[in-house]
mmCIF file of C-alpha atoms in Angstrom:
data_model
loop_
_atom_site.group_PDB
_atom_site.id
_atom_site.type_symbol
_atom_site.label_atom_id
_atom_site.label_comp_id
_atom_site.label_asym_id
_atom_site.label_seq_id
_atom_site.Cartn_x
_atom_site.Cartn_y
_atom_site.Cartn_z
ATOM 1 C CA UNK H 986 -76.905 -117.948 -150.887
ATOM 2 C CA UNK H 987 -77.872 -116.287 -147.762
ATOM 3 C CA UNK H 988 -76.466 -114.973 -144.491
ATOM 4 C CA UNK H 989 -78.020 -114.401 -141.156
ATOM 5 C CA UNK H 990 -77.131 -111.514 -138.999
ATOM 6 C CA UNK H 991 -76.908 -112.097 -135.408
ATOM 7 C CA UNK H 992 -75.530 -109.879 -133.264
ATOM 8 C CA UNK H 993 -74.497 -107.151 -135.903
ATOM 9 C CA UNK H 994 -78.546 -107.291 -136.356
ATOM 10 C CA UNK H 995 -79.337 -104.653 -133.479
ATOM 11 C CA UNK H 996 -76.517 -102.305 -135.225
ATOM 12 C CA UNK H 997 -78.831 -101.900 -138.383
ATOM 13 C CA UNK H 998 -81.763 -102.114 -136.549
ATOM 14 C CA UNK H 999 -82.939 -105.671 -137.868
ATOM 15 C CA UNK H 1000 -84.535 -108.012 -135.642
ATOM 16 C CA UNK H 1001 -81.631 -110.903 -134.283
ATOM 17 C CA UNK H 1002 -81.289 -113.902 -136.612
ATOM 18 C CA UNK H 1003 -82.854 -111.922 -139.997
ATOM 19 C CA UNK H 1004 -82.177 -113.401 -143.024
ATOM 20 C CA UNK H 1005 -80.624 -111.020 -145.541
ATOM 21 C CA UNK H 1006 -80.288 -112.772 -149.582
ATOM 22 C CA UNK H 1007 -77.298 -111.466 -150.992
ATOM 23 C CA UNK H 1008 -77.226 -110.507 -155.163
ATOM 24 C CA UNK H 1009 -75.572 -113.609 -156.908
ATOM 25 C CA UNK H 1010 -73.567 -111.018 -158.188
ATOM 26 C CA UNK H 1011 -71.868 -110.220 -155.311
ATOM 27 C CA UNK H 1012 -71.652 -113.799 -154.577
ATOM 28 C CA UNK H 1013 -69.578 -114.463 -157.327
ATOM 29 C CA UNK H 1014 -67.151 -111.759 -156.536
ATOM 30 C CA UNK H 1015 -66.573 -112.908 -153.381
ATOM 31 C CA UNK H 1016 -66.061 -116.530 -154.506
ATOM 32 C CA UNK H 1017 -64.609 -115.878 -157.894
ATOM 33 C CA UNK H 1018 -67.203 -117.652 -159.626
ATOM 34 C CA UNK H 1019 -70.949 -117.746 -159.874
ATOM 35 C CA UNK H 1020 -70.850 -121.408 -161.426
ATOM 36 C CA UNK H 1021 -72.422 -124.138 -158.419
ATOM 37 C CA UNK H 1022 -69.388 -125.655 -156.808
ATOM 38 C CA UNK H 1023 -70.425 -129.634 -155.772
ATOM 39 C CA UNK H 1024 -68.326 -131.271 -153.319
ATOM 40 C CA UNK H 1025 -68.435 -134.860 -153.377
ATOM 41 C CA UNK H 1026 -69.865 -136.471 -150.136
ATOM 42 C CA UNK H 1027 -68.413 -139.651 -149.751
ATOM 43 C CA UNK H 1028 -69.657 -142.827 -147.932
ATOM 44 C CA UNK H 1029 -67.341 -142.924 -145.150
ATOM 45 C CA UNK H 1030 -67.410 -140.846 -142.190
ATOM 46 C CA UNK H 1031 -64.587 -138.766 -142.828
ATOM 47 C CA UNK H 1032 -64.943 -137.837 -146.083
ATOM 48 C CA UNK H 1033 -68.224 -137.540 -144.922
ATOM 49 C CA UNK H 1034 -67.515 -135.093 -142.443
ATOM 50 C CA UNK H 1035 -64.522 -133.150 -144.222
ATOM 51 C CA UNK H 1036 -67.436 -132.354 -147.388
ATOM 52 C CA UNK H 1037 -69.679 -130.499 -144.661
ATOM 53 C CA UNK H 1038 -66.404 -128.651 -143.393
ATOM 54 C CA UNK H 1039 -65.444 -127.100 -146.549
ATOM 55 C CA UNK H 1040 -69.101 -126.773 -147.573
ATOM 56 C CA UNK H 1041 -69.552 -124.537 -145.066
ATOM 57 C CA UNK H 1042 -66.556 -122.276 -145.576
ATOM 58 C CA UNK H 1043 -67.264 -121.607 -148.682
ATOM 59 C CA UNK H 1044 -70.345 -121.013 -148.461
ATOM 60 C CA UNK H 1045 -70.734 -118.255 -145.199
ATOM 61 C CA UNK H 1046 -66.626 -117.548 -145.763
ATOM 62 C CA UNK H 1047 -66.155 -117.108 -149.467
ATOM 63 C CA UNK H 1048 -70.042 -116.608 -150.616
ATOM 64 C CA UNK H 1049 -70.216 -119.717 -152.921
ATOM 65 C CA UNK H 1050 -72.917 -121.369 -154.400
ATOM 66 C CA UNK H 1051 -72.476 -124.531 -152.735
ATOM 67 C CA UNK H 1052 -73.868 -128.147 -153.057
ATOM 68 C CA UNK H 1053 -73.379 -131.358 -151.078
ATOM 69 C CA UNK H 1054 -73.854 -134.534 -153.713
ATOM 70 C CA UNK H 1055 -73.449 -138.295 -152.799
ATOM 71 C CA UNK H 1056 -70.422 -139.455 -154.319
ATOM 72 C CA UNK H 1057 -67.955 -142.790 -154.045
ATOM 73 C CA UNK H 1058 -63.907 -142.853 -155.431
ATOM 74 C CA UNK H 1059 -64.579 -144.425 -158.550
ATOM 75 C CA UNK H 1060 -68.219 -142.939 -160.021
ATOM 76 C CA UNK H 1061 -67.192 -139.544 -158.710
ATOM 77 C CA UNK H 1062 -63.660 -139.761 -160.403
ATOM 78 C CA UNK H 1063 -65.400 -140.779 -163.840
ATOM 79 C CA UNK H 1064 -68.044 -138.253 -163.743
ATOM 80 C CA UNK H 1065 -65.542 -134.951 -162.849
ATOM 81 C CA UNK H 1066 -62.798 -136.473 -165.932
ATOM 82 C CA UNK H 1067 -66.099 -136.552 -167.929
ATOM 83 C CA UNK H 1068 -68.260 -133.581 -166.982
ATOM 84 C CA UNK H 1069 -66.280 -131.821 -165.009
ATOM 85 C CA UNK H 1070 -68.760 -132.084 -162.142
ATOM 86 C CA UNK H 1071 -68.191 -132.387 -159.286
ATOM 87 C CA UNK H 1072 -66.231 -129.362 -158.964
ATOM 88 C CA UNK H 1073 -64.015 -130.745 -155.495
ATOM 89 C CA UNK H 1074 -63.443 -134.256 -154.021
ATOM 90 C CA UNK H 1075 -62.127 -133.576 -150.701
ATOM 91 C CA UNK H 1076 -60.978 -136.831 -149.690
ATOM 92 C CA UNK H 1077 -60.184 -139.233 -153.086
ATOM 93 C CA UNK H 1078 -57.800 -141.970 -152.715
ATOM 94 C CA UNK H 1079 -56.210 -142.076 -156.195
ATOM 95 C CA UNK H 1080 -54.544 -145.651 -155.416
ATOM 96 C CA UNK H 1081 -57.971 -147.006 -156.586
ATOM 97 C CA UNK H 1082 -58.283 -144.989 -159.691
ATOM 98 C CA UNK H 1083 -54.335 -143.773 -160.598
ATOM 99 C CA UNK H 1084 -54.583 -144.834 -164.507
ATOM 100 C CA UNK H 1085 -57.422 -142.701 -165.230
ATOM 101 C CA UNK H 1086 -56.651 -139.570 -162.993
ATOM 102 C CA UNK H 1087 -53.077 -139.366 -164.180
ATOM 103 C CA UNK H 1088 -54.600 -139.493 -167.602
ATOM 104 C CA UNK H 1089 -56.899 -136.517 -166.565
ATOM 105 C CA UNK H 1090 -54.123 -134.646 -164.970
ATOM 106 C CA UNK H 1091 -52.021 -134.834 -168.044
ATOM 107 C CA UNK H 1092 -55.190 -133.632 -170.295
ATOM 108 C CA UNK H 1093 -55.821 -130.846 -167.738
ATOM 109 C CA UNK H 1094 -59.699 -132.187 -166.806
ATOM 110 C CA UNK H 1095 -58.469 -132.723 -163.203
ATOM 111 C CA UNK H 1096 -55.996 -131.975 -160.855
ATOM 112 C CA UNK H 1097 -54.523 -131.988 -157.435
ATOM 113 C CA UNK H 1098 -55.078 -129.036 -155.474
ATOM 114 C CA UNK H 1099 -53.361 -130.455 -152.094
ATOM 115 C CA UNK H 1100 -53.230 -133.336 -149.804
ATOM 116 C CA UNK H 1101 -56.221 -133.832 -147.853
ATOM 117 C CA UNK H 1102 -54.305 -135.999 -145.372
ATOM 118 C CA UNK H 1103 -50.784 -135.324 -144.175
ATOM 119 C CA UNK H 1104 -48.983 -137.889 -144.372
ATOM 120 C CA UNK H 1105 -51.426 -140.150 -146.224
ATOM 121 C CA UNK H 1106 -53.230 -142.953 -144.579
ATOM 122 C CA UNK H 1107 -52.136 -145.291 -142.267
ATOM 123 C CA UNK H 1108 -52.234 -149.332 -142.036
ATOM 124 C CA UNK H 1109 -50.323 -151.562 -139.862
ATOM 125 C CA UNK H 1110 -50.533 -153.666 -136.696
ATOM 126 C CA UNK H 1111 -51.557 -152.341 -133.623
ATOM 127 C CA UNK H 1112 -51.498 -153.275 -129.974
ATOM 128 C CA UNK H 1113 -52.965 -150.762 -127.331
ATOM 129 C CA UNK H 1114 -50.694 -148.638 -125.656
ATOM 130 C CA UNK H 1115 -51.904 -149.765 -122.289
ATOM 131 C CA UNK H 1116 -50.349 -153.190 -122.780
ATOM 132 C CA UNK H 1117 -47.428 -151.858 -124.406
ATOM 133 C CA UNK H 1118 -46.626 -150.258 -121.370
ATOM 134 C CA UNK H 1119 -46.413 -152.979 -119.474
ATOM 135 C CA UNK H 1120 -43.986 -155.059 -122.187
ATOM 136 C CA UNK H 1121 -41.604 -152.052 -123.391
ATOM 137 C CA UNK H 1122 -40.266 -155.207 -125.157
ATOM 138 C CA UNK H 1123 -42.602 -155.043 -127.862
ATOM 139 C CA UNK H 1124 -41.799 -152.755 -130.710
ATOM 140 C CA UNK H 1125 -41.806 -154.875 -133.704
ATOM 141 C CA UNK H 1126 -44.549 -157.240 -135.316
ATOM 142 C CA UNK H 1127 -41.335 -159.527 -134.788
ATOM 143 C CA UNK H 1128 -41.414 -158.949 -131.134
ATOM 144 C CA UNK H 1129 -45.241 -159.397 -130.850
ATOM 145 C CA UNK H 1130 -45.376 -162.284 -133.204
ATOM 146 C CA UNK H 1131 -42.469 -164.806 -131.172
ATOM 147 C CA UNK H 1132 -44.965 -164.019 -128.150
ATOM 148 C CA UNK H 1133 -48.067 -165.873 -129.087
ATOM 149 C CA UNK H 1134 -48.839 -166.794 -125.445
ATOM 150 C CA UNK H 1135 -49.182 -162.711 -124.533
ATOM 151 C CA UNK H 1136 -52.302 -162.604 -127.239
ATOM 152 C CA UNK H 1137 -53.895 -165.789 -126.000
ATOM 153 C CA UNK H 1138 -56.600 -166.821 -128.608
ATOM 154 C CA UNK H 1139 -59.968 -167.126 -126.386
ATOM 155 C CA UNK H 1140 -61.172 -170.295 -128.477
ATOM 156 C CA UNK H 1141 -57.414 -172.016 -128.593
ATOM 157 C CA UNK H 1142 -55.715 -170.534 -125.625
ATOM 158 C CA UNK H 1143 -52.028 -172.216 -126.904
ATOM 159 C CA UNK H 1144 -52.429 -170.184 -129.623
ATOM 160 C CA UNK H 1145 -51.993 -166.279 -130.549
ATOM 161 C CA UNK H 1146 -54.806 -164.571 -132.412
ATOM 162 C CA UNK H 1147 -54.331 -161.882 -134.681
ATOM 163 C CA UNK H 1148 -58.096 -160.373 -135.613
ATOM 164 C CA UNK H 1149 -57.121 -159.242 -139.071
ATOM 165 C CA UNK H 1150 -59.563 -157.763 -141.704
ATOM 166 C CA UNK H 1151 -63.206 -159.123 -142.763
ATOM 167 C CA UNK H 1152 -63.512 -161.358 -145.798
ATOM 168 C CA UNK H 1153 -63.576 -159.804 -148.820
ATOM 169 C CA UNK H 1154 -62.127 -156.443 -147.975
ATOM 170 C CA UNK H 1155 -59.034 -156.074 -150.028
ATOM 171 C CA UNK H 1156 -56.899 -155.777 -146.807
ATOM 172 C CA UNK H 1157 -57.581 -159.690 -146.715
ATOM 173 C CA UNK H 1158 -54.834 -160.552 -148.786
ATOM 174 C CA UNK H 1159 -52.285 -158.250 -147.203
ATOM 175 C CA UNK H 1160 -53.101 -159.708 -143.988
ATOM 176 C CA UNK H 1161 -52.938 -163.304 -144.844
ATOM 177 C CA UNK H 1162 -49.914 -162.905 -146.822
ATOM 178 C CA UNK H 1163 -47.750 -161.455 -143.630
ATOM 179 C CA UNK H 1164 -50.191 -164.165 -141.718
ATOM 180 C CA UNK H 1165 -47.690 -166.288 -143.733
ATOM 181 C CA UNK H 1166 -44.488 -164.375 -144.388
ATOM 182 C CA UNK H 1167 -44.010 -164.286 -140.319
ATOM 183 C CA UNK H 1168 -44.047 -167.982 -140.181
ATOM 184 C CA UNK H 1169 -47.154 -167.621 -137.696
ATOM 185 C CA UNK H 1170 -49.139 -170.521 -138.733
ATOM 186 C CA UNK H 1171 -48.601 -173.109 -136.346
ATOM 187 C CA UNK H 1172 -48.580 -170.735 -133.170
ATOM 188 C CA UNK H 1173 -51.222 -168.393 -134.259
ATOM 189 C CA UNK H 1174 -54.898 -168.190 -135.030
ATOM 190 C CA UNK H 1175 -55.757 -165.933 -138.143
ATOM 191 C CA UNK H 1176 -58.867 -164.582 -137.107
ATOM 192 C CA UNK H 1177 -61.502 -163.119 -139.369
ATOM 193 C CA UNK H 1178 -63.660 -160.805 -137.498
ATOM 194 C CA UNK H 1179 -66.856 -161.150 -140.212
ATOM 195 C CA UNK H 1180 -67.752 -157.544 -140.729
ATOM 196 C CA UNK H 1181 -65.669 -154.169 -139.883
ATOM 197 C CA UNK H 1182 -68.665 -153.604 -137.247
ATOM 198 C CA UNK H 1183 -67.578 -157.228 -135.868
ATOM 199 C CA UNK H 1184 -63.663 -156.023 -135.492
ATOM 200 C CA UNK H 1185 -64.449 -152.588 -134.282
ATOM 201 C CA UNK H 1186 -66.683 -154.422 -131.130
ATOM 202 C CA UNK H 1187 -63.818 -156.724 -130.629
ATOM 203 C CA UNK H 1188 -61.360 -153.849 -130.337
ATOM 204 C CA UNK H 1189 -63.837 -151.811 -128.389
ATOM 205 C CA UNK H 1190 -64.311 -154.905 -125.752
ATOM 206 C CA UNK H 1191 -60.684 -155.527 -125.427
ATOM 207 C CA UNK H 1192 -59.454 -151.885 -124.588
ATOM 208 C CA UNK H 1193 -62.526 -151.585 -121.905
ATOM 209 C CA UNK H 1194 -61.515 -154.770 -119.913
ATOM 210 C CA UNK H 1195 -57.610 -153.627 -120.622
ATOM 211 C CA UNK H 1196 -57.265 -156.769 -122.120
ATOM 212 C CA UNK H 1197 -54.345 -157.664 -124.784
ATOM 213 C CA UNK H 1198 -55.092 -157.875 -128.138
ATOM 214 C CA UNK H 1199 -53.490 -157.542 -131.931
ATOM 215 C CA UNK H 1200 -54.970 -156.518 -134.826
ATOM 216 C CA UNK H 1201 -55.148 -154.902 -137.908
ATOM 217 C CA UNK H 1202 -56.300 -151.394 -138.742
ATOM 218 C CA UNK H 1203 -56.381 -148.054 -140.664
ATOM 219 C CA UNK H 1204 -56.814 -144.537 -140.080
ATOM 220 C CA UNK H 1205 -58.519 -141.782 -140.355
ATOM 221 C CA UNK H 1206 -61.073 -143.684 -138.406
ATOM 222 C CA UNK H 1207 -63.274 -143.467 -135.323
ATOM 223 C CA UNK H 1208 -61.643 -146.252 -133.403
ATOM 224 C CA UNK H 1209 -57.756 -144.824 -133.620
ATOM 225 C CA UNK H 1210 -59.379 -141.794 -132.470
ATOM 226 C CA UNK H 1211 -60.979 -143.371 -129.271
ATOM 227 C CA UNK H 1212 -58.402 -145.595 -128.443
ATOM 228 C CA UNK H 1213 -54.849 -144.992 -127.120
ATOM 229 C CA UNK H 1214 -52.927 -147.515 -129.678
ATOM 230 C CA UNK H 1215 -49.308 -148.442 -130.343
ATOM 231 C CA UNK H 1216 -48.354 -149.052 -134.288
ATOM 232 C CA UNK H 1217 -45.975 -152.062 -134.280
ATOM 233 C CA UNK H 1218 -42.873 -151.392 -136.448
ATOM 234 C CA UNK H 1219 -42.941 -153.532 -139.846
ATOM 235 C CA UNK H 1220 -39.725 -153.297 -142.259
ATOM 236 C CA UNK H 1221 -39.816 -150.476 -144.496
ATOM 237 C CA UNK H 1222 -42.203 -150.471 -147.440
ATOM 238 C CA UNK H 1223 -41.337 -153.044 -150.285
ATOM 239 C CA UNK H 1224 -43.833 -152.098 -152.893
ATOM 240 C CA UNK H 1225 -42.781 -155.639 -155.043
ATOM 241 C CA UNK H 1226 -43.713 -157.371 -152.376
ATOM 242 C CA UNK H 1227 -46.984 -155.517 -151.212
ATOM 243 C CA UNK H 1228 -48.009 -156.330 -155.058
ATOM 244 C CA UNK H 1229 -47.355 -159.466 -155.153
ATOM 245 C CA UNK H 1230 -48.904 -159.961 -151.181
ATOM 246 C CA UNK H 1231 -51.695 -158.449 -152.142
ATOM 247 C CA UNK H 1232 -52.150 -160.055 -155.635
ATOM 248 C CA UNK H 1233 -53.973 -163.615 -155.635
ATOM 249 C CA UNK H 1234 -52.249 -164.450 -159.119
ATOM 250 C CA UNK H 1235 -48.742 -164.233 -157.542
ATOM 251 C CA UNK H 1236 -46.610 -167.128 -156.668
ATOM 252 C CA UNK H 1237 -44.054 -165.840 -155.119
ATOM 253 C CA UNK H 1238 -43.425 -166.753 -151.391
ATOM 254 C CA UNK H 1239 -45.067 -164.041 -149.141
ATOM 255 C CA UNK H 1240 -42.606 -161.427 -148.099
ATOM 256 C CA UNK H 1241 -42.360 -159.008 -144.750
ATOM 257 C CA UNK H 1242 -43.125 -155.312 -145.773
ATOM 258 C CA UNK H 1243 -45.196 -152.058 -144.060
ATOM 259 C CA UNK H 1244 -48.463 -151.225 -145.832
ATOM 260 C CA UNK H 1245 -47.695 -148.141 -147.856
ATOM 261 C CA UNK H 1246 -49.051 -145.261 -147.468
ATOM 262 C CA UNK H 1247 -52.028 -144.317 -149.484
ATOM 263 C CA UNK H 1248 -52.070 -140.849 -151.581
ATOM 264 C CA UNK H 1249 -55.367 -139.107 -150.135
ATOM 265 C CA UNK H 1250 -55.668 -136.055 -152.081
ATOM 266 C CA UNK H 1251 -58.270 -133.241 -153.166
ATOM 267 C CA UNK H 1252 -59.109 -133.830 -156.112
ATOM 268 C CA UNK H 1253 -60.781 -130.979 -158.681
ATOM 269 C CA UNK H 1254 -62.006 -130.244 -161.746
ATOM 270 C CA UNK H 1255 -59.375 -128.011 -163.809
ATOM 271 C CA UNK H 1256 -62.011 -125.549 -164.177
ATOM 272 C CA UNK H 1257 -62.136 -124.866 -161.238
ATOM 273 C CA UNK H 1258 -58.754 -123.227 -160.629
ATOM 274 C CA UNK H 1259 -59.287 -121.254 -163.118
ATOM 275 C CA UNK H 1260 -62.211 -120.191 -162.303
ATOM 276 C CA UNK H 1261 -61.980 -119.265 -158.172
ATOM 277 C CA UNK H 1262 -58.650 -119.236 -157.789
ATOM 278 C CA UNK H 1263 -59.165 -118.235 -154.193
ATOM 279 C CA UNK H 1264 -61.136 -121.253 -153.355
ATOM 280 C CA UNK H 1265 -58.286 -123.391 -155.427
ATOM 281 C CA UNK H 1266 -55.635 -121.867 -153.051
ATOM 282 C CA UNK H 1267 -58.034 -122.511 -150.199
ATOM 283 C CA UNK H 1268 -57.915 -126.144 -150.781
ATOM 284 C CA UNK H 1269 -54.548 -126.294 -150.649
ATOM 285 C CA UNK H 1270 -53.777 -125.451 -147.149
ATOM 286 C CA UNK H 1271 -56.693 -127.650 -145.834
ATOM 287 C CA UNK H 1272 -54.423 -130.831 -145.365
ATOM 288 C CA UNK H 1273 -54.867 -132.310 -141.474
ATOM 289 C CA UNK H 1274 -52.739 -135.497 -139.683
ATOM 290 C CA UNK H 1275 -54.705 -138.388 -139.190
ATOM 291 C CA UNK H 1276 -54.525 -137.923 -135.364
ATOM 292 C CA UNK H 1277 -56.851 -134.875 -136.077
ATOM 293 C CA UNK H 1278 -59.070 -136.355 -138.306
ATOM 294 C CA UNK H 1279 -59.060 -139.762 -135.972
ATOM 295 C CA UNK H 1280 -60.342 -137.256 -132.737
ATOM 296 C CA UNK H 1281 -62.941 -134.934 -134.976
ATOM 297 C CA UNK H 1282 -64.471 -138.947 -135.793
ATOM 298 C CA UNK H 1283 -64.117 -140.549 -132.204
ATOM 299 C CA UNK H 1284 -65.973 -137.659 -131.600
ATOM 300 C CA UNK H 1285 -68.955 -138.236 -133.913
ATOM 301 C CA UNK H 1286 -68.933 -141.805 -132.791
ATOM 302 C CA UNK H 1287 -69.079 -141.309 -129.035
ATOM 303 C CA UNK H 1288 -72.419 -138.129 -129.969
ATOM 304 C CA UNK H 1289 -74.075 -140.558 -132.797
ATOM 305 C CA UNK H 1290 -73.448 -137.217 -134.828
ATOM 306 C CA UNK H 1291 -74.267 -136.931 -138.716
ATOM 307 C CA UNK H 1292 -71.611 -135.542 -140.957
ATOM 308 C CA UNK H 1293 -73.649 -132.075 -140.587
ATOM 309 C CA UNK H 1294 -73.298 -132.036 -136.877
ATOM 310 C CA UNK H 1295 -69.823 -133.394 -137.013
ATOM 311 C CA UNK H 1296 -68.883 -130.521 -139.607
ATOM 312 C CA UNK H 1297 -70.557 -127.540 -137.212
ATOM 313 C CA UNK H 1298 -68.377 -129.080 -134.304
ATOM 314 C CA UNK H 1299 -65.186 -128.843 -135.465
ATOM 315 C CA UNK H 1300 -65.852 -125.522 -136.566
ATOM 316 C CA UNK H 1301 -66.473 -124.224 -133.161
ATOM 317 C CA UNK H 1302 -64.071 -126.135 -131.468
ATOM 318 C CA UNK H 1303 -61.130 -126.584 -133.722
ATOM 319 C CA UNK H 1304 -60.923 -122.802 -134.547
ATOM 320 C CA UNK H 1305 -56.667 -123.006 -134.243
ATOM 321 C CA UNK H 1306 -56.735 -125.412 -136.848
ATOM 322 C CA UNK H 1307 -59.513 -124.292 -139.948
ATOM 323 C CA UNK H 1308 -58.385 -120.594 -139.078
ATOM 324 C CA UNK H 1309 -55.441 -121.196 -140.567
ATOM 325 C CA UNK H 1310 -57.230 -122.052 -143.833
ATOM 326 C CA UNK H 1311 -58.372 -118.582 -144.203
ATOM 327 C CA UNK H 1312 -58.064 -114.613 -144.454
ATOM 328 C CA UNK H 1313 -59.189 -113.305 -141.020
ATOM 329 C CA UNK H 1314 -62.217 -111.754 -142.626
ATOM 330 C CA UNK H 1315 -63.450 -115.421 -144.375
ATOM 331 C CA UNK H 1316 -62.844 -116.426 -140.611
ATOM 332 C CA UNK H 1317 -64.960 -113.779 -139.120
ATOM 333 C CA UNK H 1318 -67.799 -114.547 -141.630
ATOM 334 C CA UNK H 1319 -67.974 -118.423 -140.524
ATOM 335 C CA UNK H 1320 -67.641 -117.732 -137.177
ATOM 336 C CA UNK H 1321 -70.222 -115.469 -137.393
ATOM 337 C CA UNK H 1322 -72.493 -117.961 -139.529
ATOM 338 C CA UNK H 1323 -72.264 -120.505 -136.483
#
C-alpha cells in the first residue's frame, strides 16, 4: 500500500506527487487487519462500479491491503462459504443463492453486513414520464393495458406492443405470465426485443423522438438513470403467484402481482468482522437508492467510462453522499488520494 503526497509535499520538502510506502504494520492498524481484503467485481456495471468505490476507500481511507477479483453471484457465493475468500461482495443478490447463504449465515462463514441497495431492486412496467404527462389518466398497468391504441405496435398498428424481456432471461416468464393474467392477448403484441442491447436501443429511440412506448425494466441500471420514466402501479406483491408466474411447471392460471423486490445485500466473510471491525461497520452505512446508483451509471454510459473511471467520478462529485460513509479524517485521506 502506498500514498502519494500532493500538496502537503512542499510542507516536508518532497517534490509534488512523491510516492511514500507505508510499513504494513501501520497498515494494518489503520485497517484493523493486515490479511488482503478481495472485493468481488461483478459482471454488471454497477456492481462493477460500486467494487472500485469501496476499493478505493479502503485502500487511501482506511490503509487496507486491497484487491479487485472477477467474481459472479453464484461462484463468488460458493468460494467465500468455502474459503472464506473473497473477503466482501458489495452487491450479491441472495434471491439466486438464499439456501446456501442462509446456511452460511447460520454456521457463521458469512454474513450480512448491510444493504447495498435501499430499498432493494426494482422491476415493473414503465412508460416515460413525458407521455405520462400528457395522459394523467394512466397510473395503473390496468389503465395502460385497456389503451392498446396509445402504444400502437409499429408492425400491427391495431395492436398495443409491450417490449418485454429477451428470451431466455428469467424475467421471460414473469412477463408472459402478466402478458396473460391482463387478458392482453388479442389487443396486444408481446414483443421480444432479442437481446437487452436490442431493448435498451428501442427504449433509447423512443424517448429521443418522444414517442410512446411500454416496457419492461429493472434498476440499478444505466437506462432508468438517463431516462425520465414513470413506474406503472401493479397490485401489491403476491409472492404465490410470482412463483407460480414465474415457474414453467405451474398450472395454475396466471395471476396479477408487482415483481418483488429483490434483497441486494453486502455480503462478507465472517472473518472479516472480526477481524476489521471498522471496515465491517463501514459497510454498513454504504447502502444508496437506486435513483443514485441509476445517475452514477447513466453517467458511465453517456462517458463510455470503465468501472475505474466510473468509481474516481463519483468520488469527486458525490462527496455529500460517500462522506457520510466515513470519519472526517478517512474522508480527508481519499480526497486527498484523488
Amino acid at each position: 500500500m502506498t500514498f502519494k503526497f500532493g500538496s502537503l509535499a512542499a510542507a516536508f520538502g518532497l517534490a509534488a506527487g512523491l510516492t511514500v510506502a507505508l510499513p504494513m504494520a501501520a497498515q494494518a492498524a489503520e485497517c484493523g487487519t493486515d490479511r488482503k481484503i478481495d472485493i468481488a467485481e461483478m459482471t454488471w456495471a454497477s456492481a462493477a462500479a460500486l467494487a472500485h468505490i469501496h476499493a478505493k476507500i479502503l485502500e487511501d481511507g482506511f490503509g487496507c491491503n486491497v484487491e479487485i477479483v472477477a467474481g459472479d453471484t453464484v461462484p463468488t457465493s460458493a468460494t467465500m462459504l468455502s474459503k472464506g475468500t473473497p473477503a466482501v461482495a458489495p452487491e450479491l443478490w441472495t434471491s439466486a443463492i438464499q439456501e446456501p447463504w442462509e446456511k452460511g449465515v447460520a454456521e457463521g462463514k458469512v454474513l450480512s453486513l448491510g444493504d447495498a441497495i435501499d430499498g432493494g431492486a426494482v422491476e415493473a412496467w414503465f412508460i416515460p414520464q413525458y407521455f405520462k404527462d400528457a395522459h394523467p389518466e394512466l397510473v395503473t398497468a390496468q389503465d395502460v393495458v385497456d389503451h392498446p391504441e396509445l402504444f400502437s405496435d409499429p408492425e400491427q398498428p391495431d395492436q398495443g406492443r409491450l417490449y418485454a424481456c429477451p428470451p431466455g432471461w428469467a424475467c421471460e416468464l414473469a412477463n408472459a405470465a402478466l402478458f396473460e393474467a391482463y387478458d392482453m392477448e388479442d389487443t396486444w403484441n408481446l414483443f421480444s426485443p432479442g437481446s437487452g442491447g436490442n431493448l435498451d436501443a428501442s427504449i433509447a429511440r423512443a424517448f429521443t423522438r418522444e414517442e410512446p412506448i411500454l416496457f419492461y425494466y429493472w434498476g440499478p441500471t444505466a437506462i432508468l438513470g438517463k431516462y425520465d420514466t414513470y413506474q406503472l402501479e401493479m397490485p401489491e406483491v403476491d409472492m404465490a403467484a410470482y412463483k407460480c408466474n414465474t415457474d414453467p411447471e405451474c398450472k395454475e392460471p396466471a395471476q396479477k402481482t408487482a415483481w418483488p423486490s429483490s434483497e441486494v445485500i453486502v455480503g462478507a466473510a465472517a472473518w472479516l468482522k472480526d477481524e476489521a471491525p471498522a471496515v465491517a461497520d463501514y459497510f454498513s452505512k454504504v447502502a444508496m437508492g437506486t435513483d443514485k446508483i441509476n445517475g452514477l451509471l447513466a453517467w458511465a454510459d453517456d462517458n463510455k467510462a470503465d468501472a475505474d473511471e466510473t468509481a474516481v467520478n463519483f468520488l469527486k462529485t458525490e462527496e455529500a453522499t460517500w462522506t457520510t460513509w466515513v470519519p472526517a479524517d478517512v474522508a480527508e485521506k481519499v480526497k486527498a488520494a484523488l
